[in-house]
PDB file of C-alpha atoms in Angstrom:
ATOM      1  CA  MET A   3       5.582   4.906  -8.601  1.00  0.00           C
ATOM      2  CA  ALA A   4       6.176   8.502  -7.482  1.00  0.00           C
ATOM      3  CA  VAL A   5       9.258   7.423  -5.536  1.00  0.00           C
ATOM      4  CA  ASP A   6      10.568   5.473  -8.522  1.00  0.00           C
ATOM      5  CA  LEU A   7      10.116   8.448 -10.835  1.00  0.00           C
ATOM      6  CA  LEU A   8      11.490  11.168  -8.585  1.00  0.00           C
ATOM      7  CA  LEU A   9      14.254   9.479  -6.569  1.00  0.00           C
ATOM      8  CA  PRO A  10      17.119   9.934  -9.094  1.00  0.00           C
ATOM      9  CA  THR A  11      16.159  13.582  -9.601  1.00  0.00           C
ATOM     10  CA  LEU A  12      15.972  14.234  -5.848  1.00  0.00           C
ATOM     11  CA  VAL A  13      19.415  12.653  -5.384  1.00  0.00           C
ATOM     12  CA  LEU A  14      20.706  14.776  -8.276  1.00  0.00           C
ATOM     13  CA  ALA A  15      19.577  17.926  -6.466  1.00  0.00           C
ATOM     14  CA  ALA A  16      20.590  16.791  -2.956  1.00  0.00           C
ATOM     15  CA  LEU A  17      24.177  15.957  -3.987  1.00  0.00           C
ATOM     16  CA  ALA A  18      24.704  19.207  -5.900  1.00  0.00           C
ATOM     17  CA  PRO A  19      26.758  20.763  -3.030  1.00  0.00           C
ATOM     18  CA  THR A  20      29.312  17.917  -3.328  1.00  0.00           C
ATOM     19  CA  GLY A  21      30.479  19.215  -6.697  1.00  0.00           C
ATOM     20  CA  MET A  22      30.197  15.795  -8.318  1.00  0.00           C
ATOM     21  CA  PRO A  23      29.205  15.875 -12.007  1.00  0.00           C
ATOM     22  CA  ALA A  24      25.528  15.428 -12.837  1.00  0.00           C
ATOM     23  CA  PRO A  25      26.012  11.983 -14.462  1.00  0.00           C
ATOM     24  CA  VAL A  26      27.686  10.666 -11.297  1.00  0.00           C
ATOM     25  CA  ARG A  27      24.900  12.013  -9.084  1.00  0.00           C
ATOM     26  CA  LEU A  28      22.288  10.491 -11.388  1.00  0.00           C
ATOM     27  CA  ALA A  29      24.111   7.160 -11.246  1.00  0.00           C
ATOM     28  CA  ILE A  30      23.987   7.200  -7.432  1.00  0.00           C
ATOM     29  CA  GLY A  31      20.263   7.946  -7.594  1.00  0.00           C
ATOM     30  CA  GLY A  32      19.893   4.996  -9.945  1.00  0.00           C
ATOM     31  CA  THR A  33      21.627   2.643  -7.505  1.00  0.00           C
ATOM     32  CA  LEU A  34      19.240   3.645  -4.732  1.00  0.00           C
ATOM     33  CA  LEU A  35      16.339   2.984  -7.062  1.00  0.00           C
ATOM     34  CA  THR A  36      17.801  -0.410  -8.010  1.00  0.00           C
ATOM     35  CA  GLY A  37      17.974  -1.309  -4.313  1.00  0.00           C
ATOM     36  CA  LYS A  38      14.311  -0.433  -3.855  1.00  0.00           C
ATOM     37  CA  ALA A  39      13.332  -2.425  -6.952  1.00  0.00           C
ATOM     38  CA  ILE A  40      15.302  -5.582  -6.186  1.00  0.00           C
ATOM     39  CA  GLY A  41      14.196  -5.637  -2.538  1.00  0.00           C
ATOM     40  CA  GLY A  42      10.579  -6.377  -3.406  1.00  0.00           C
ATOM     41  CA  ARG A  43       9.154  -9.668  -4.642  1.00  0.00           C
ATOM     42  CA  VAL A  44       6.118  -9.317  -6.867  1.00  0.00           C
ATOM     43  CA  GLU A  45       4.667 -12.740  -6.083  1.00  0.00           C
ATOM     44  CA  SER A  46       4.845 -12.694  -2.275  1.00  0.00           C
ATOM     45  CA  GLY A  47       4.675  -8.985  -1.568  1.00  0.00           C
ATOM     46  CA  GLU A  48       7.567  -9.260   0.920  1.00  0.00           C
ATOM     47  CA  PHE A  49      10.283  -6.617   1.012  1.00  0.00           C
ATOM     48  CA  ARG A  50      13.831  -7.793   1.681  1.00  0.00           C
ATOM     49  CA  TRP A  51      15.328  -4.815   3.480  1.00  0.00           C
ATOM     50  CA  ARG A  52      18.815  -6.275   3.907  1.00  0.00           C
ATOM     51  CA  LEU A  53      19.178  -7.036   0.212  1.00  0.00           C
ATOM     52  CA  ALA A  54      17.760  -3.627  -0.722  1.00  0.00           C
ATOM     53  CA  VAL A  55      20.291  -1.851   1.514  1.00  0.00           C
ATOM     54  CA  VAL A  56      23.197  -3.906   0.122  1.00  0.00           C
ATOM     55  CA  VAL A  57      22.139  -3.315  -3.502  1.00  0.00           C
ATOM     56  CA  ALA A  58      21.797   0.414  -2.812  1.00  0.00           C
ATOM     57  CA  LEU A  59      24.928   1.004  -0.715  1.00  0.00           C
ATOM     58  CA  VAL A  60      27.578  -1.233  -2.331  1.00  0.00           C
ATOM     59  CA  PRO A  61      27.322   0.392  -5.811  1.00  0.00           C
ATOM     60  CA  THR A  62      27.011   3.851  -4.223  1.00  0.00           C
ATOM     61  CA  VAL A  63      30.254   3.307  -2.293  1.00  0.00           C
ATOM     62  CA  ALA A  64      31.861   1.970  -5.479  1.00  0.00           C
ATOM     63  CA  ILE A  65      30.814   5.030  -7.493  1.00  0.00           C
ATOM     64  CA  ALA A  66      31.800   7.580  -4.848  1.00  0.00           C
ATOM     65  CA  GLY A  67      35.041   5.766  -3.976  1.00  0.00           C
ATOM     66  CA  CYS A  68      36.188   5.489  -7.571  1.00  0.00           C
ATOM     67  CA  TYR A  69      35.341   9.107  -8.315  1.00  0.00           C
ATOM     68  CA  LEU A  70      37.133  10.400  -5.223  1.00  0.00           C
ATOM     69  CA  ALA A  71      40.111   8.223  -6.170  1.00  0.00           C
ATOM     70  CA  GLY A  72      40.302  10.150  -9.431  1.00  0.00           C
ATOM     71  CA  LEU A  73      39.133   7.467 -11.858  1.00  0.00           C
ATOM     72  CA  GLY A  74      36.721   9.823 -13.657  1.00  0.00           C
ATOM     73  CA  SER A  75      32.961   9.884 -14.141  1.00  0.00           C
ATOM     74  CA  THR A  76      32.564   7.117 -16.709  1.00  0.00           C
ATOM     75  CA  ALA A  77      34.836   4.627 -14.942  1.00  0.00           C
ATOM     76  CA  SER A  78      33.122   5.359 -11.623  1.00  0.00           C
ATOM     77  CA  MET A  79      29.669   4.750 -13.064  1.00  0.00           C
ATOM     78  CA  VAL A  80      30.765   1.534 -14.743  1.00  0.00           C
ATOM     79  CA  ALA A  81      32.215   0.349 -11.412  1.00  0.00           C
ATOM     80  CA  GLY A  82      28.880   1.043  -9.715  1.00  0.00           C
ATOM     81  CA  ALA A  83      26.930  -0.826 -12.401  1.00  0.00           C
ATOM     82  CA  VAL A  84      29.280  -3.819 -12.181  1.00  0.00           C
ATOM     83  CA  ALA A  85      28.891  -3.836  -8.372  1.00  0.00           C
ATOM     84  CA  SER A  86      25.091  -3.818  -8.759  1.00  0.00           C
ATOM     85  CA  GLY A  87      25.202  -6.712 -11.185  1.00  0.00           C
ATOM     86  CA  ALA A  88      27.494  -8.723  -8.893  1.00  0.00           C
ATOM     87  CA  VAL A  89      25.139  -8.343  -5.928  1.00  0.00           C
ATOM     88  CA  VAL A  90      22.070  -9.287  -7.987  1.00  0.00           C
ATOM     89  CA  VAL A  91      23.806 -12.357  -9.456  1.00  0.00           C
ATOM     90  CA  ALA A  92      24.942 -13.431  -5.988  1.00  0.00           C
ATOM     91  CA  ASP A  93      21.382 -13.147  -4.694  1.00  0.00           C
ATOM     92  CA  LEU A  94      19.984 -15.161  -7.618  1.00  0.00           C
ATOM     93  CA  LEU A  95      22.545 -17.913  -7.044  1.00  0.00           C
ATOM     94  CA  ARG A  96      21.859 -17.953  -3.296  1.00  0.00           C
ATOM     95  CA  THR A  97      18.123 -18.202  -3.944  1.00  0.00           C
ATOM     96  CA  ARG A  98      18.576 -21.101  -6.360  1.00  0.00           C
ATOM     97  CA  ILE A  99      20.907 -22.974  -3.989  1.00  0.00           C
ATOM     98  CA  ARG A 100      18.641 -22.576  -0.976  1.00  0.00           C
ATOM     99  CA  GLY A 101      15.343 -22.857  -2.859  1.00  0.00           C
ATOM    100  CA  LYS A 102      13.405 -26.005  -3.532  1.00  0.00           C
ATOM    101  CA  ALA A 103      13.863 -27.927  -6.739  1.00  0.00           C
ATOM    102  CA  GLY A 104      11.725 -26.460  -9.464  1.00  0.00           C
ATOM    103  CA  HIS A 105      11.281 -23.150  -7.620  1.00  0.00           C
ATOM    104  CA  PRO A 106      10.897 -20.439 -10.280  1.00  0.00           C
ATOM    105  CA  ILE A 107      13.635 -17.849 -10.661  1.00  0.00           C
ATOM    106  CA  ASP A 108      12.571 -14.363  -9.555  1.00  0.00           C
ATOM    107  CA  GLY A 109      11.672 -12.838 -12.925  1.00  0.00           C
ATOM    108  CA  PHE A 110      11.856  -9.293 -11.608  1.00  0.00           C
ATOM    109  CA  ALA A 111      15.398  -9.885 -10.333  1.00  0.00           C
ATOM    110  CA  LEU A 112      16.337 -11.084 -13.814  1.00  0.00           C
ATOM    111  CA  LEU A 113      14.789  -7.930 -15.282  1.00  0.00           C
ATOM    112  CA  VAL A 114      16.862  -5.765 -12.930  1.00  0.00           C
ATOM    113  CA  LEU A 115      19.972  -7.735 -13.879  1.00  0.00           C
ATOM    114  CA  VAL A 116      19.301  -7.162 -17.585  1.00  0.00           C
ATOM    115  CA  GLU A 117      18.824  -3.450 -16.954  1.00  0.00           C
ATOM    116  CA  VAL A 118      22.036  -3.274 -14.928  1.00  0.00           C
ATOM    117  CA  THR A 119      23.895  -5.023 -17.760  1.00  0.00           C
ATOM    118  CA  VAL A 120      22.477  -2.571 -20.279  1.00  0.00           C
ATOM    119  CA  GLY A 121      23.526   0.208 -17.905  1.00  0.00           C
ATOM    120  CA  VAL A 122      27.148  -0.996 -17.895  1.00  0.00           C
ATOM    121  CA  VAL A 123      27.285  -0.928 -21.697  1.00  0.00           C
ATOM    122  CA  LEU A 124      25.539   2.428 -22.080  1.00  0.00           C
ATOM    123  CA  THR A 125      27.551   4.083 -19.322  1.00  0.00           C
ATOM    124  CA  ALA A 126      30.786   2.949 -20.949  1.00  0.00           C
ATOM    125  CA  ILE A 127      29.672   4.599 -24.200  1.00  0.00           C
ATOM    126  CA  SER A 128      29.215   8.111 -22.836  1.00  0.00           C
ATOM    127  CA  GLY A 129      29.397  10.089 -19.628  1.00  0.00           C
ATOM    128  CA  ASP A 130      27.384  13.037 -20.959  1.00  0.00           C
ATOM    129  CA  ALA A 131      24.724  14.308 -18.521  1.00  0.00           C
ATOM    130  CA  ARG A 132      21.912  14.146 -21.076  1.00  0.00           C
ATOM    131  CA  PHE A 133      22.980  10.654 -22.090  1.00  0.00           C
ATOM    132  CA  ALA A 134      22.978   9.649 -18.418  1.00  0.00           C
ATOM    133  CA  LEU A 135      19.412  10.936 -18.162  1.00  0.00           C
ATOM    134  CA  ALA A 136      18.375   9.250 -21.394  1.00  0.00           C
ATOM    135  CA  ARG A 137      19.713   5.913 -20.106  1.00  0.00           C
ATOM    136  CA  SER A 138      16.562   5.603 -18.028  1.00  0.00           C
ATOM    137  CA  SER A 139      14.571   5.384 -21.265  1.00  0.00           C
ATOM    138  CA  PHE A 140      16.519   2.267 -22.207  1.00  0.00           C
ATOM    139  CA  TYR A 141      15.714   0.732 -18.818  1.00  0.00           C
ATOM    140  CA  VAL A 142      12.043   1.589 -19.278  1.00  0.00           C
ATOM    141  CA  ALA A 143      12.134   0.098 -22.783  1.00  0.00           C
ATOM    142  CA  VAL A 144      13.692  -3.130 -21.458  1.00  0.00           C
ATOM    143  CA  ALA A 145      10.956  -3.287 -18.814  1.00  0.00           C
ATOM    144  CA  GLY A 146       8.314  -2.692 -21.497  1.00  0.00           C
ATOM    145  CA  VAL A 147       9.642  -5.511 -23.676  1.00  0.00           C
ATOM    146  CA  PHE A 148       9.815  -7.804 -20.641  1.00  0.00           C
ATOM    147  CA  VAL A 149       6.215  -7.035 -19.659  1.00  0.00           C
ATOM    148  CA  LEU A 150       4.967  -7.551 -23.218  1.00  0.00           C
ATOM    149  CA  ALA A 151       6.885 -10.835 -23.450  1.00  0.00           C
ATOM    150  CA  THR A 152       4.933 -12.196 -20.475  1.00  0.00           C
ATOM    151  CA  THR A 153       1.569 -11.256 -21.972  1.00  0.00           C
ATOM    152  CA  TRP A 154       0.889 -14.544 -23.790  1.00  0.00           C
ATOM    153  CA  SER A 155       2.701 -16.759 -21.312  1.00  0.00           C
ATOM    154  CA  ASP A 156       0.885 -18.644 -18.568  1.00  0.00           C
ATOM    155  CA  ARG A 157       2.162 -16.070 -16.067  1.00  0.00           C
ATOM    156  CA  PRO A 158       1.532 -12.583 -17.454  1.00  0.00           C
ATOM    157  CA  LEU A 159       2.906  -9.936 -15.127  1.00  0.00           C
ATOM    158  CA  MET A 160      -0.464  -8.565 -14.022  1.00  0.00           C
ATOM    159  CA  ARG A 161      -1.711 -12.045 -13.161  1.00  0.00           C
ATOM    160  CA  VAL A 162       1.264 -12.493 -10.831  1.00  0.00           C
ATOM    161  CA  ALA A 163       1.073  -8.973  -9.401  1.00  0.00           C
ATOM    162  CA  LEU A 164      -2.702  -8.799  -8.873  1.00  0.00           C
ATOM    163  CA  LYS A 165      -3.460 -12.309  -7.657  1.00  0.00           C
ATOM    164  CA  PRO A 166      -2.608 -11.413  -4.004  1.00  0.00           C
ATOM    165  CA  VAL A 167      -4.826  -8.330  -4.322  1.00  0.00           C
ATOM    166  CA  ALA A 168      -7.721 -10.247  -5.863  1.00  0.00           C
ATOM    167  CA  SER A 169      -7.514 -13.060  -3.307  1.00  0.00           C
ATOM    168  CA  LYS A 170      -7.466 -10.604  -0.360  1.00  0.00           C
ATOM    169  CA  GLY A 171      -5.534 -13.096   1.734  1.00  0.00           C
ATOM    170  CA  ASP A 172      -8.367 -15.648   1.497  1.00  0.00           C
ATOM    171  CA  PRO A 173      -7.220 -19.143   0.396  1.00  0.00           C
ATOM    172  CA  ALA A 174     -10.673 -19.840  -1.049  1.00  0.00           C
ATOM    173  CA  ARG A 175     -10.419 -16.761  -3.265  1.00  0.00           C
ATOM    174  CA  ALA A 176      -6.879 -17.731  -4.291  1.00  0.00           C
ATOM    175  CA  GLU A 177      -8.148 -21.142  -5.393  1.00  0.00           C
ATOM    176  CA  ALA A 178     -11.080 -19.515  -7.189  1.00  0.00           C
ATOM    177  CA  PHE A 179      -8.591 -17.240  -8.976  1.00  0.00           C
ATOM    178  CA  GLU A 180      -6.726 -20.270 -10.304  1.00  0.00           C
ATOM    179  CA  ARG A 181      -9.990 -21.943 -11.388  1.00  0.00           C
ATOM    180  CA  ALA A 182     -11.076 -18.798 -13.178  1.00  0.00           C
ATOM    181  CA  TRP A 183      -7.704 -18.673 -14.943  1.00  0.00           C
ATOM    182  CA  ARG A 184      -8.100 -22.255 -16.126  1.00  0.00           C
ATOM    183  CA  ASN A 185     -11.797 -22.119 -17.028  1.00  0.00           C
ATOM    184  CA  SER A 186     -12.445 -18.613 -18.347  1.00  0.00           C
ATOM    185  CA  ARG A 187     -10.898 -17.341 -21.552  1.00  0.00           C
ATOM    186  CA  ARG A 188     -12.339 -13.912 -20.800  1.00  0.00           C
ATOM    187  CA  PHE A 189     -10.640 -13.873 -17.377  1.00  0.00           C
ATOM    188  CA  ARG A 190      -7.287 -14.654 -18.992  1.00  0.00           C
ATOM    189  CA  MET A 191      -7.807 -12.009 -21.663  1.00  0.00           C
ATOM    190  CA  LEU A 192      -8.508  -9.313 -19.070  1.00  0.00           C
ATOM    191  CA  TYR A 193      -5.227  -9.922 -17.272  1.00  0.00           C
ATOM    192  CA  ARG A 194      -3.357 -10.217 -20.533  1.00  0.00           C
ATOM    193  CA  ALA A 195      -4.874  -6.957 -21.750  1.00  0.00           C
ATOM    194  CA  MET A 196      -3.745  -5.179 -18.567  1.00  0.00           C
ATOM    195  CA  THR A 197      -0.251  -6.625 -19.014  1.00  0.00           C
ATOM    196  CA  ALA A 198      -0.047  -5.625 -22.675  1.00  0.00           C
ATOM    197  CA  GLY A 199      -1.312  -2.153 -21.818  1.00  0.00           C
ATOM    198  CA  LEU A 200       1.399  -1.661 -19.230  1.00  0.00           C
ATOM    199  CA  GLY A 201       4.065  -2.834 -21.676  1.00  0.00           C
ATOM    200  CA  ALA A 202       2.795  -0.401 -24.311  1.00  0.00           C
ATOM    201  CA  VAL A 203       2.814   2.445 -21.773  1.00  0.00           C
ATOM    202  CA  LEU A 204       6.444   1.747 -20.850  1.00  0.00           C
ATOM    203  CA  LEU A 205       7.577   1.612 -24.475  1.00  0.00           C
ATOM    204  CA  ALA A 206       5.744   4.858 -25.294  1.00  0.00           C
ATOM    205  CA  ASP A 207       7.317   6.544 -22.291  1.00  0.00           C
ATOM    206  CA  ALA A 208      10.781   5.385 -23.331  1.00  0.00           C
ATOM    207  CA  VAL A 209      10.404   7.141 -26.688  1.00  0.00           C
ATOM    208  CA  LEU A 210       8.897  10.332 -25.243  1.00  0.00           C
ATOM    209  CA  ARG A 211      11.579  10.505 -22.539  1.00  0.00           C
ATOM    210  CA  VAL A 212      14.382  10.608 -25.131  1.00  0.00           C
ATOM    211  CA  VAL A 213      12.547  13.222 -27.202  1.00  0.00           C
ATOM    212  CA  ILE A 214      12.073  15.504 -24.177  1.00  0.00           C
ATOM    213  CA  ILE A 215      15.632  15.117 -22.844  1.00  0.00           C
ATOM    214  CA  TYR A 216      17.333  15.831 -26.154  1.00  0.00           C
ATOM    215  CA  GLY A 217      14.835  18.586 -26.944  1.00  0.00           C
ATOM    216  CA  SER A 218      15.948  20.494 -23.824  1.00  0.00           C
ATOM    217  CA  PRO A 219      19.119  22.601 -23.435  1.00  0.00           C
ATOM    218  CA  ALA A 220      22.204  20.521 -22.613  1.00  0.00           C
ATOM    219  CA  GLY A 221      22.938  22.453 -19.426  1.00  0.00           C
ATOM    220  CA  ASP A 222      19.428  22.258 -17.976  1.00  0.00           C
ATOM    221  CA  VAL A 223      19.765  18.765 -16.540  1.00  0.00           C
ATOM    222  CA  LEU A 224      17.538  19.147 -13.481  1.00  0.00           C
ATOM    223  CA  GLN A 225      14.657  20.731 -15.419  1.00  0.00           C
ATOM    224  CA  SER A 226      14.760  18.171 -18.222  1.00  0.00           C
ATOM    225  CA  SER A 227      14.962  15.373 -15.633  1.00  0.00           C
ATOM    226  CA  LEU A 228      11.723  16.567 -14.051  1.00  0.00           C
ATOM    227  CA  THR A 229       9.977  17.282 -17.359  1.00  0.00           C
ATOM    228  CA  SER A 230      10.869  13.883 -18.808  1.00  0.00           C
ATOM    229  CA  GLN A 231       8.937  12.209 -15.977  1.00  0.00           C
ATOM    230  CA  LEU A 232       5.598  13.792 -16.924  1.00  0.00           C
ATOM    231  CA  PRO A 233       4.584  11.468 -19.804  1.00  0.00           C
ATOM    232  CA  LEU A 234       4.830   8.398 -17.577  1.00  0.00           C
ATOM    233  CA  PHE A 235       2.648  10.023 -14.916  1.00  0.00           C
ATOM    234  CA  VAL A 236      -0.022  10.727 -17.544  1.00  0.00           C
ATOM    235  CA  LEU A 237       0.239   7.364 -19.319  1.00  0.00           C
ATOM    236  CA  ILE A 238       0.282   5.338 -16.102  1.00  0.00           C
ATOM    237  CA  GLY A 239      -2.701   7.347 -14.858  1.00  0.00           C
ATOM    238  CA  LEU A 240      -4.699   6.509 -17.997  1.00  0.00           C
ATOM    239  CA  TRP A 241      -3.674   2.841 -17.838  1.00  0.00           C
ATOM    240  CA  PHE A 242      -4.601   2.613 -14.167  1.00  0.00           C
ATOM    241  CA  ALA A 243      -7.963   4.295 -14.727  1.00  0.00           C
ATOM    242  CA  ALA A 244      -8.801   1.910 -17.579  1.00  0.00           C
ATOM    243  CA  GLY A 245      -7.720  -1.123 -15.590  1.00  0.00           C
ATOM    244  CA  ARG A 246      -9.426  -0.127 -12.355  1.00  0.00           C
ATOM    245  CA  GLY A 247     -12.576   1.080 -14.027  1.00  0.00           C
ATOM    246  CA  LEU A 248     -13.055  -1.561 -16.732  1.00  0.00           C
ATOM    247  CA  ALA A 249     -10.850  -4.653 -16.454  1.00  0.00           C
ATOM    248  CA  VAL A 250     -10.672  -5.218 -12.686  1.00  0.00           C
ATOM    249  CA  PRO A 251     -14.458  -5.122 -11.984  1.00  0.00           C
ATOM    250  CA  ARG A 252     -15.088  -7.630 -14.791  1.00  0.00           C
ATOM    251  CA  ALA A 253     -12.302  -9.901 -13.537  1.00  0.00           C
ATOM    252  CA  GLU A 254     -13.707  -9.725  -9.986  1.00  0.00           C
ATOM    253  CA  ARG A 255     -17.153 -10.822 -11.178  1.00  0.00           C
ATOM    254  CA  LEU A 256     -15.634 -13.799 -13.009  1.00  0.00           C
ATOM    255  CA  LEU A 257     -13.611 -14.705  -9.918  1.00  0.00           C
ATOM    256  CA  ASP A 258     -16.679 -14.427  -7.655  1.00  0.00           C
ATOM    257  CA  ALA A 259     -18.528 -16.805  -9.956  1.00  0.00           C
ATOM    258  CA  GLU A 260     -15.899 -19.464  -9.194  1.00  0.00           C
ATOM    259  CA  LEU A 261     -16.347 -19.210  -5.426  1.00  0.00           C
ATOM    260  CA  PRO A 262     -18.194 -22.090  -3.723  1.00  0.00           C
ATOM    261  CA  LYS A 263     -21.855 -21.273  -3.174  1.00  0.00           C
ATOM    262  CA  PRO A 264     -23.010 -21.409   0.484  1.00  0.00           C
ATOM    263  CA  PRO A 265     -25.541 -24.131   1.335  1.00  0.00           C
ATOM    264  CA  ALA A 266     -29.173 -23.052   0.921  1.00  0.00           C
ATOM    265  CA  GLY A 267     -29.851 -23.573   4.620  1.00  0.00           C
ATOM    266  CA  ASP A 268     -27.052 -21.166   5.572  1.00  0.00           C
ATOM    267  CA  SER A 269     -28.487 -18.523   3.284  1.00  0.00           C
ATOM    268  CA  VAL A 270     -31.976 -18.822   4.830  1.00  0.00           C
ATOM    269  CA  SER A 271     -30.540 -18.811   8.327  1.00  0.00           C
ATOM    270  CA  GLY A 272     -28.559 -15.708   7.504  1.00  0.00           C
ATOM    271  CA  CYS A 273     -31.698 -13.921   6.331  1.00  0.00           C
ATOM    272  CA  ARG A 274     -33.435 -14.695   9.569  1.00  0.00           C
TER     273      ARG A 274
END
């Protein structure tokens, strides 16, 4: 989370000696962040390094190449966003072609694609540095809506994300997780509450981010970029504390109740 929040700002500062405008530097930071996001798969926990590198480098080269060719900031950023979208679409198509029939589409990849598409539209509207910073609030808002939309589905985001953690790599616990999901309304509500809470946090952050960015001086891009990150740190911290302290322990007890009980003889033997 810290990397996700700070990476665009760090790139903004690191590329300052190049003389590129702040919106262009922020766009490059965004492409690196997109590569990190699309490389991971929530369900399996694997990280696809090759895809992450391609998603990060191809749009970066497109942005830098177009800007150095004299196309201007806005056109360069649009070119980078289009390149990102093309790579993500190609990966989704490749996955569907190679995957088994009925294999679910990577929902997170679709989310990234939606955010990239929104980025193309918003970047084409304005190349202002504060607008470039405020674009992240739209991405966060899209993510918040996406998370909330999964809340009442059969696959809320936190169910998908936390099942590998709850099962601890044990097939018996994974099966117990599925039984608990089917049999316990309270178990389902806990995971749905964590999902809804995360969606609400993202939407609140999106609003606060815009307020902070446009409440800061237009020329103070680096400072407002750092300051606009603070609400998410606080909100995510509160959400995590509530989930880890209240929801997760209750969900673990319900999951443990679904585990097969050891035979009585084994228990007595163990005591001896």
